[in-house]
PDB file of C-alpha atoms in Angstrom:
ATOM      1  CA  MET A 622      69.727 120.965 207.591  1.00 85.00           C
ATOM      2  CA  PRO A 623      71.656 118.248 205.976  1.00 94.00           C
ATOM      3  CA  GLN A 624      69.860 115.882 203.723  1.00 98.00           C
ATOM      4  CA  THR A 625      70.308 112.392 202.997  1.00 98.00           C
ATOM      5  CA  TRP A 626      70.328 111.352 199.267  1.00 99.00           C
ATOM      6  CA  MET A 627      70.398 107.676 197.564  1.00 99.00           C
ATOM      7  CA  ILE A 628      72.110 107.711 194.207  1.00 98.00           C
ATOM      8  CA  THR A 629      72.198 104.657 192.055  1.00 98.00           C
ATOM      9  CA  GLY A 630      75.272 104.460 189.510  1.00 97.00           C
ATOM     10  CA  ALA A 631      77.132 106.922 192.044  1.00 97.00           C
ATOM     11  CA  ASN A 632      80.605 105.624 191.083  1.00 96.00           C
ATOM     12  CA  ARG A 633      80.964 107.478 187.565  1.00 94.00           C
ATOM     13  CA  GLY A 634      79.829 110.265 185.388  1.00 94.00           C
ATOM     14  CA  ILE A 635      76.815 112.316 186.659  1.00 95.00           C
ATOM     15  CA  GLY A 636      76.178 110.357 189.780  1.00 97.00           C
ATOM     16  CA  LEU A 637      79.761 110.554 190.989  1.00 97.00           C
ATOM     17  CA  ALA A 638      79.607 114.434 190.344  1.00 97.00           C
ATOM     18  CA  ILE A 639      76.203 114.830 192.363  1.00 98.00           C
ATOM     19  CA  THR A 640      77.906 112.724 195.180  1.00 98.00           C
ATOM     20  CA  ILE A 641      80.852 115.032 195.290  1.00 98.00           C
ATOM     21  CA  GLU A 642      78.804 118.074 195.348  1.00 97.00           C
ATOM     22  CA  LEU A 643      76.410 116.908 198.045  1.00 98.00           C
ATOM     23  CA  LEU A 644      79.244 115.820 200.328  1.00 98.00           C
ATOM     24  CA  ARG A 645      81.047 119.248 199.805  1.00 97.00           C
ATOM     25  CA  ARG A 646      78.050 120.889 200.966  1.00 97.00           C
ATOM     26  CA  GLY A 647      77.677 118.799 203.982  1.00 98.00           C
ATOM     27  CA  ASP A 648      74.755 116.276 202.986  1.00 98.00           C
ATOM     28  CA  ARG A 649      74.820 112.445 203.455  1.00 98.00           C
ATOM     29  CA  VAL A 650      75.057 110.212 200.288  1.00 98.00           C
ATOM     30  CA  ILE A 651      73.840 106.646 200.211  1.00 98.00           C
ATOM     31  CA  ALA A 652      76.094 105.851 197.089  1.00 98.00           C
ATOM     32  CA  ALA A 653      74.683 102.710 195.426  1.00 98.00           C
ATOM     33  CA  ALA A 654      76.681 100.953 192.768  1.00 97.00           C
ATOM     34  CA  ARG A 655      77.831  97.271 191.666  1.00 96.00           C
ATOM     35  CA  ASN A 656      81.071  98.124 193.405  1.00 95.00           C
ATOM     36  CA  PRO A 657      80.856 100.943 195.829  1.00 96.00           C
ATOM     37  CA  TRP A 658      84.105 100.353 197.379  1.00 93.00           C
ATOM     38  CA  GLY A 659      86.500 100.853 194.568  1.00 91.00           C
ATOM     39  CA  GLY A 660      87.767 103.906 192.709  1.00 93.00           C
ATOM     40  CA  ALA A 661      86.624 107.481 193.321  1.00 95.00           C
ATOM     41  CA  LEU A 662      83.959 106.219 195.777  1.00 96.00           C
ATOM     42  CA  ALA A 663      86.773 104.635 197.926  1.00 96.00           C
ATOM     43  CA  GLU A 664      88.623 107.853 198.040  1.00 96.00           C
ATOM     44  CA  LEU A 665      85.411 109.776 198.901  1.00 97.00           C
ATOM     45  CA  ALA A 666      84.533 107.336 201.734  1.00 96.00           C
ATOM     46  CA  ALA A 667      87.894 107.877 203.226  1.00 96.00           C
ATOM     47  CA  GLU A 668      87.605 111.839 203.192  1.00 96.00           C
ATOM     48  CA  HIS A 669      83.889 111.647 204.470  1.00 97.00           C
ATOM     49  CA  PRO A 670      83.542 108.510 206.414  1.00 96.00           C
ATOM     50  CA  ALA A 671      80.464 109.726 208.306  1.00 96.00           C
ATOM     51  CA  ALA A 672      78.588 111.030 205.336  1.00 98.00           C
ATOM     52  CA  LEU A 673      79.225 108.465 202.521  1.00 98.00           C
ATOM     53  CA  ILE A 674      77.284 105.224 203.061  1.00 98.00           C
ATOM     54  CA  PRO A 675      78.490 102.744 200.189  1.00 97.00           C
ATOM     55  CA  VAL A 676      75.790 100.249 199.315  1.00 98.00           C
ATOM     56  CA  GLU A 677      76.156  97.347 196.884  1.00 98.00           C
ATOM     57  CA  LEU A 678      73.344  97.259 194.301  1.00 98.00           C
ATOM     58  CA  ASP A 679      72.858  95.900 190.865  1.00 98.00           C
ATOM     59  CA  VAL A 680      69.759  97.759 189.620  1.00 98.00           C
ATOM     60  CA  THR A 681      68.802  94.729 187.400  1.00 97.00           C
ATOM     61  CA  SER A 682      68.729  92.221 190.098  1.00 98.00           C
ATOM     62  CA  ASP A 683      65.648  91.700 192.320  1.00 97.00           C
ATOM     63  CA  ALA A 684      68.119  89.742 194.864  1.00 98.00           C
ATOM     64  CA  SER A 685      70.598  92.777 194.973  1.00 98.00           C
ATOM     65  CA  ILE A 686      67.718  95.145 195.429  1.00 98.00           C
ATOM     66  CA  ALA A 687      66.103  93.004 198.241  1.00 98.00           C
ATOM     67  CA  ALA A 688      69.460  92.783 199.964  1.00 98.00           C
ATOM     68  CA  ALA A 689      70.117  96.673 199.693  1.00 98.00           C
ATOM     69  CA  LYS A 690      66.607  97.160 201.118  1.00 98.00           C
ATOM     70  CA  GLU A 691      67.414  94.986 203.904  1.00 98.00           C
ATOM     71  CA  ALA A 692      70.618  96.841 204.646  1.00 98.00           C
ATOM     72  CA  LEU A 693      68.933 100.164 204.529  1.00 98.00           C
ATOM     73  CA  ALA A 694      65.732  99.297 206.656  1.00 98.00           C
ATOM     74  CA  GLY A 695      64.810 102.242 208.784  1.00 97.00           C
ATOM     75  CA  GLN A 696      67.196 104.498 207.080  1.00 98.00           C
ATOM     76  CA  ALA A 697      65.264 107.819 206.000  1.00 98.00           C
ATOM     77  CA  ILE A 698      66.005 108.926 202.523  1.00 99.00           C
ATOM     78  CA  ASP A 699      65.091 112.630 201.571  1.00 98.00           C
ATOM     79  CA  VAL A 700      65.914 112.285 197.658  1.00 99.00           C
ATOM     80  CA  LEU A 701      66.084 109.092 195.800  1.00 99.00           C
ATOM     81  CA  LEU A 702      67.912 109.526 192.376  1.00 98.00           C
ATOM     82  CA  ASN A 703      67.645 107.040 189.973  1.00 98.00           C
ATOM     83  CA  ASN A 704      70.694 107.779 187.804  1.00 98.00           C
ATOM     84  CA  ALA A 705      72.141 104.412 186.586  1.00 97.00           C
ATOM     85  CA  GLY A 706      71.662 104.386 182.930  1.00 96.00           C
ATOM     86  CA  LEU A 707      72.728 102.499 179.673  1.00 96.00           C
ATOM     87  CA  TYR A 708      72.973 103.843 176.179  1.00 95.00           C
ATOM     88  CA  GLY A 709      73.307 100.535 174.412  1.00 95.00           C
ATOM     89  CA  PRO A 710      75.346  99.812 171.254  1.00 95.00           C
ATOM     90  CA  ARG A 711      76.609 102.889 168.995  1.00 91.00           C
ATOM     91  CA  ASP A 712      75.127 101.094 165.814  1.00 92.00           C
ATOM     92  CA  ARG A 713      72.053  99.032 165.142  1.00 94.00           C
ATOM     93  CA  GLN A 714      69.827 101.504 166.788  1.00 94.00           C
ATOM     94  CA  SER A 715      67.687 102.525 163.636  1.00 93.00           C
ATOM     95  CA  GLY A 716      64.274 101.650 162.689  1.00 92.00           C
ATOM     96  CA  LEU A 717      65.457  99.474 160.070  1.00 93.00           C
ATOM     97  CA  ASP A 718      68.201  97.638 161.900  1.00 95.00           C
ATOM     98  CA  VAL A 719      67.979  97.192 165.842  1.00 96.00           C
ATOM     99  CA  ASP A 720      69.859  95.006 168.103  1.00 97.00           C
ATOM    100  CA  PHE A 721      66.912  93.301 169.986  1.00 98.00           C
ATOM    101  CA  ASP A 722      69.258  91.731 172.612  1.00 98.00           C
ATOM    102  CA  ALA A 723      70.719  95.158 173.304  1.00 98.00           C
ATOM    103  CA  TRP A 724      67.420  96.782 173.454  1.00 98.00           C
ATOM    104  CA  ARG A 725      66.153  94.105 176.158  1.00 98.00           C
ATOM    105  CA  GLU A 726      69.341  94.957 178.139  1.00 98.00           C
ATOM    106  CA  VAL A 727      68.816  98.537 177.871  1.00 98.00           C
ATOM    107  CA  PHE A 728      65.175  98.464 178.974  1.00 98.00           C
ATOM    108  CA  GLU A 729      66.427  96.507 182.103  1.00 98.00           C
ATOM    109  CA  VAL A 730      68.461  99.175 183.362  1.00 98.00           C
ATOM    110  CA  ASN A 731      66.806 102.364 182.029  1.00 98.00           C
ATOM    111  CA  VAL A 732      63.101 101.440 182.259  1.00 98.00           C
ATOM    112  CA  TYR A 733      62.418  98.437 184.746  1.00 98.00           C
ATOM    113  CA  ALA A 734      65.315  99.300 187.238  1.00 98.00           C
ATOM    114  CA  PRO A 735      64.100 102.789 188.246  1.00 98.00           C
ATOM    115  CA  ILE A 736      60.666 101.322 189.005  1.00 98.00           C
ATOM    116  CA  ARG A 737      62.012  98.465 190.880  1.00 98.00           C
ATOM    117  CA  VAL A 738      64.278 100.853 192.999  1.00 98.00           C
ATOM    118  CA  ALA A 739      61.557 103.377 193.530  1.00 98.00           C
ATOM    119  CA  GLN A 740      59.076 100.702 194.823  1.00 98.00           C
ATOM    120  CA  ALA A 741      61.840  99.052 196.943  1.00 98.00           C
ATOM    121  CA  PHE A 742      62.713 102.228 198.844  1.00 98.00           C
ATOM    122  CA  LEU A 743      59.492 103.986 198.719  1.00 98.00           C
ATOM    123  CA  PRO A 744      59.213 103.401 202.617  1.00 98.00           C
ATOM    124  CA  ASN A 745      62.664 105.061 203.154  1.00 98.00           C
ATOM    125  CA  VAL A 746      61.521 108.111 201.063  1.00 98.00           C
ATOM    126  CA  GLU A 747      58.221 108.280 203.029  1.00 98.00           C
ATOM    127  CA  ALA A 748      60.390 108.465 206.292  1.00 98.00           C
ATOM    128  CA  GLY A 749      62.366 111.422 205.082  1.00 98.00           C
ATOM    129  CA  GLN A 750      61.651 115.115 204.927  1.00 98.00           C
ATOM    130  CA  GLY A 751      62.309 115.551 201.429  1.00 98.00           C
ATOM    131  CA  ARG A 752      60.054 112.946 199.932  1.00 98.00           C
ATOM    132  CA  LYS A 753      61.208 113.247 196.538  1.00 99.00           C
ATOM    133  CA  ILE A 754      62.078 110.684 193.712  1.00 99.00           C
ATOM    134  CA  ALA A 755      64.016 111.941 190.871  1.00 98.00           C
ATOM    135  CA  THR A 756      65.021 110.048 187.599  1.00 98.00           C
ATOM    136  CA  ILE A 757      67.494 110.842 185.139  1.00 98.00           C
ATOM    137  CA  SER A 758      65.723 110.567 181.852  1.00 98.00           C
ATOM    138  CA  SER A 759      66.757 112.339 178.764  1.00 96.00           C
ATOM    139  CA  ARG A 760      65.638 115.000 176.054  1.00 94.00           C
ATOM    140  CA  MET A 761      66.080 112.219 173.588  1.00 95.00           C
ATOM    141  CA  GLY A 762      63.037 110.563 175.211  1.00 96.00           C
ATOM    142  CA  SER A 763      60.673 113.374 174.147  1.00 97.00           C
ATOM    143  CA  ILE A 764      58.512 112.086 171.412  1.00 95.00           C
ATOM    144  CA  ALA A 765      57.643 115.690 170.330  1.00 94.00           C
ATOM    145  CA  ALA A 766      61.247 116.574 169.761  1.00 86.00           C
ATOM    146  CA  ASN A 767      62.433 113.402 168.094  1.00 78.00           C
ATOM    147  CA  PRO A 768      64.576 113.841 165.054  1.00 75.00           C
ATOM    148  CA  GLY A 769      65.278 109.881 164.509  1.00 76.00           C
ATOM    149  CA  ASN A 770      68.082 107.543 165.157  1.00 87.00           C
ATOM    150  CA  ALA A 771      69.205 106.076 168.581  1.00 94.00           C
ATOM    151  CA  LEU A 772      66.075 103.867 168.624  1.00 96.00           C
ATOM    152  CA  ILE A 773      67.029 101.920 171.789  1.00 97.00           C
ATOM    153  CA  TYR A 774      67.999 104.724 173.839  1.00 97.00           C
ATOM    154  CA  ARG A 775      65.072 107.078 172.783  1.00 96.00           C
ATOM    155  CA  SER A 776      62.453 104.424 173.426  1.00 97.00           C
ATOM    156  CA  SER A 777      63.909 103.613 176.811  1.00 98.00           C
ATOM    157  CA  LYS A 778      63.882 107.108 178.014  1.00 98.00           C
ATOM    158  CA  SER A 779      60.245 107.708 176.458  1.00 98.00           C
ATOM    159  CA  ALA A 780      59.212 104.268 178.315  1.00 98.00           C
ATOM    160  CA  VAL A 781      60.850 105.398 181.649  1.00 98.00           C
ATOM    161  CA  ASN A 782      58.880 108.780 181.451  1.00 98.00           C
ATOM    162  CA  MET A 783      55.579 107.009 181.129  1.00 98.00           C
ATOM    163  CA  ALA A 784      56.593 104.502 183.865  1.00 98.00           C
ATOM    164  CA  MET A 785      57.593 107.052 186.447  1.00 98.00           C
ATOM    165  CA  VAL A 786      54.515 109.253 185.747  1.00 98.00           C
ATOM    166  CA  VAL A 787      52.272 106.178 186.423  1.00 98.00           C
ATOM    167  CA  PHE A 788      54.333 105.671 189.723  1.00 98.00           C
ATOM    168  CA  GLY A 789      54.113 109.285 190.540  1.00 98.00           C
ATOM    169  CA  ASN A 790      50.209 109.188 190.343  1.00 98.00           C
ATOM    170  CA  SER A 791      50.341 106.202 192.518  1.00 98.00           C
ATOM    171  CA  VAL A 792      52.375 107.905 195.384  1.00 98.00           C
ATOM    172  CA  ARG A 793      50.802 111.439 195.033  1.00 98.00           C
ATOM    173  CA  ALA A 794      48.546 110.897 197.880  1.00 98.00           C
ATOM    174  CA  ARG A 795      51.444 110.125 199.885  1.00 98.00           C
ATOM    175  CA  ASP A 796      52.887 113.496 199.238  1.00 98.00           C
ATOM    176  CA  VAL A 797      55.986 111.934 197.452  1.00 98.00           C
ATOM    177  CA  SER A 798      56.991 114.071 194.611  1.00 98.00           C
ATOM    178  CA  VAL A 799      58.271 112.001 191.401  1.00 98.00           C
ATOM    179  CA  MET A 800      60.149 114.033 188.865  1.00 98.00           C
ATOM    180  CA  LEU A 801      61.989 113.388 185.526  1.00 98.00           C
ATOM    181  CA  PHE A 802      65.223 115.107 184.541  1.00 98.00           C
ATOM    182  CA  HIS A 803      67.191 115.697 181.473  1.00 97.00           C
ATOM    183  CA  PRO A 804      70.759 116.174 182.746  1.00 95.00           C
ATOM    184  CA  GLY A 805      71.867 118.390 179.681  1.00 89.00           C
ATOM    185  CA  TRP A 806      74.521 116.818 177.185  1.00 79.00           C
ATOM    186  CA  VAL A 807      77.257 116.056 179.596  1.00 80.00           C
ATOM    187  CA  GLN A 808      80.892 115.143 179.054  1.00 83.00           C
ATOM    188  CA  THR A 809      80.617 111.709 180.282  1.00 74.00           C
ATOM    189  CA  ASP A 810      81.645 108.330 178.877  1.00 70.00           C
ATOM    190  CA  MET A 811      78.010 108.388 177.226  1.00 70.00           C
ATOM    191  CA  GLY A 812      77.986 111.957 176.308  1.00 67.00           C
ATOM    192  CA  GLY A 813      81.440 112.209 174.831  1.00 72.00           C
ATOM    193  CA  SER A 814      84.122 114.734 175.224  1.00 71.00           C
ATOM    194  CA  GLY A 815      82.465 117.124 172.719  1.00 74.00           C
ATOM    195  CA  ALA A 816      79.339 117.382 174.965  1.00 70.00           C
ATOM    196  CA  ASP A 817      78.105 120.909 176.006  1.00 80.00           C
ATOM    197  CA  ILE A 818      78.600 120.772 179.771  1.00 83.00           C
ATOM    198  CA  THR A 819      80.816 119.292 182.517  1.00 90.00           C
ATOM    199  CA  PRO A 820      79.478 116.546 184.972  1.00 89.00           C
ATOM    200  CA  ALA A 821      79.938 119.296 187.828  1.00 93.00           C
ATOM    201  CA  GLU A 822      77.653 121.857 185.851  1.00 95.00           C
ATOM    202  CA  SER A 823      75.036 119.128 185.344  1.00 95.00           C
ATOM    203  CA  ALA A 824      75.294 118.174 188.985  1.00 96.00           C
ATOM    204  CA  SER A 825      74.961 121.547 190.631  1.00 97.00           C
ATOM    205  CA  GLY A 826      71.770 122.602 188.133  1.00 97.00           C
ATOM    206  CA  LEU A 827      70.320 119.277 189.115  1.00 98.00           C
ATOM    207  CA  ILE A 828      70.861 119.603 192.822  1.00 98.00           C
ATOM    208  CA  ARG A 829      69.483 123.166 192.735  1.00 98.00           C
ATOM    209  CA  THR A 830      66.591 122.394 190.736  1.00 98.00           C
ATOM    210  CA  ILE A 831      65.767 119.203 193.002  1.00 98.00           C
ATOM    211  CA  ASP A 832      66.161 121.346 196.054  1.00 98.00           C
ATOM    212  CA  ALA A 833      63.628 123.859 194.852  1.00 98.00           C
ATOM    213  CA  SER A 834      60.919 121.352 193.911  1.00 98.00           C
ATOM    214  CA  GLY A 835      58.080 119.791 195.930  1.00 98.00           C
ATOM    215  CA  MET A 836      54.632 118.552 195.111  1.00 98.00           C
ATOM    216  CA  ALA A 837      53.984 121.372 192.780  1.00 98.00           C
ATOM    217  CA  GLU A 838      56.604 119.680 190.359  1.00 98.00           C
ATOM    218  CA  ALA A 839      55.562 116.023 190.841  1.00 98.00           C
ATOM    219  CA  ASN A 840      55.443 114.168 187.405  1.00 98.00           C
ATOM    220  CA  SER A 841      57.232 117.085 185.713  1.00 98.00           C
ATOM    221  CA  PHE A 842      59.834 116.527 182.937  1.00 98.00           C
ATOM    222  CA  ARG A 843      62.524 119.343 183.004  1.00 98.00           C
ATOM    223  CA  ASP A 844      66.230 119.876 182.115  1.00 97.00           C
ATOM    224  CA  TYR A 845      68.924 120.449 184.868  1.00 97.00           C
ATOM    225  CA  THR A 846      68.086 124.234 184.946  1.00 97.00           C
ATOM    226  CA  GLY A 847      64.380 123.688 185.706  1.00 98.00           C
ATOM    227  CA  GLU A 848      63.347 124.350 182.090  1.00 97.00           C
ATOM    228  CA  ALA A 849      60.288 122.038 181.238  1.00 98.00           C
ATOM    229  CA  ILE A 850      60.643 119.709 178.280  1.00 97.00           C
ATOM    230  CA  THR A 851      57.991 118.583 175.986  1.00 96.00           C
ATOM    231  CA  TRP A 852      56.807 114.892 176.308  1.00 96.00           C
TER     232      TRP A 852
END
């Protein structure tokens, strides 16, 4: 039976790759982005007019989230995927020299936004059959496996892990499974061309793992293959 996924940051990178894979297999995708009508999403919408639902969404804006919530009122969502993310500057991310303005900006996107989105669209997820909320985190957020550097990005991913687990505990009684994923080191603008895997490889692994997950995997932190990651 076809599923309905809502994906933030669906216009590029991993989000776009997941969107492509889901449409290919016959699912419906609510593609959320600041400009969901341009670039690759426009081409996909032309190819899949009934299956791709573009939604304008700035995940850092309460007003934008409220407008998207109103536009999607009554729309069941099987899987809500918090994918939109920001790395921050390539320098000034050390313990001895950090760009505090950039740190705040990264937290807006990587930490506050997933909670904003999850709270706003929880009724839609509860109306779906999948009842899953997944967030793209990173192995770099693991405190147990932290070699240093990238203070801004690492701390944001550690923080979103904690935030989503607290949220997950809040919705466990509603039979909504909240999960966190490391997508792999992916060949995107963020990961760079020398990364280990392609967006398509990450996307197929994430979809397969999310498909196979339920309440037994609630509040888990795993990679795209389903392997557990230490917190």
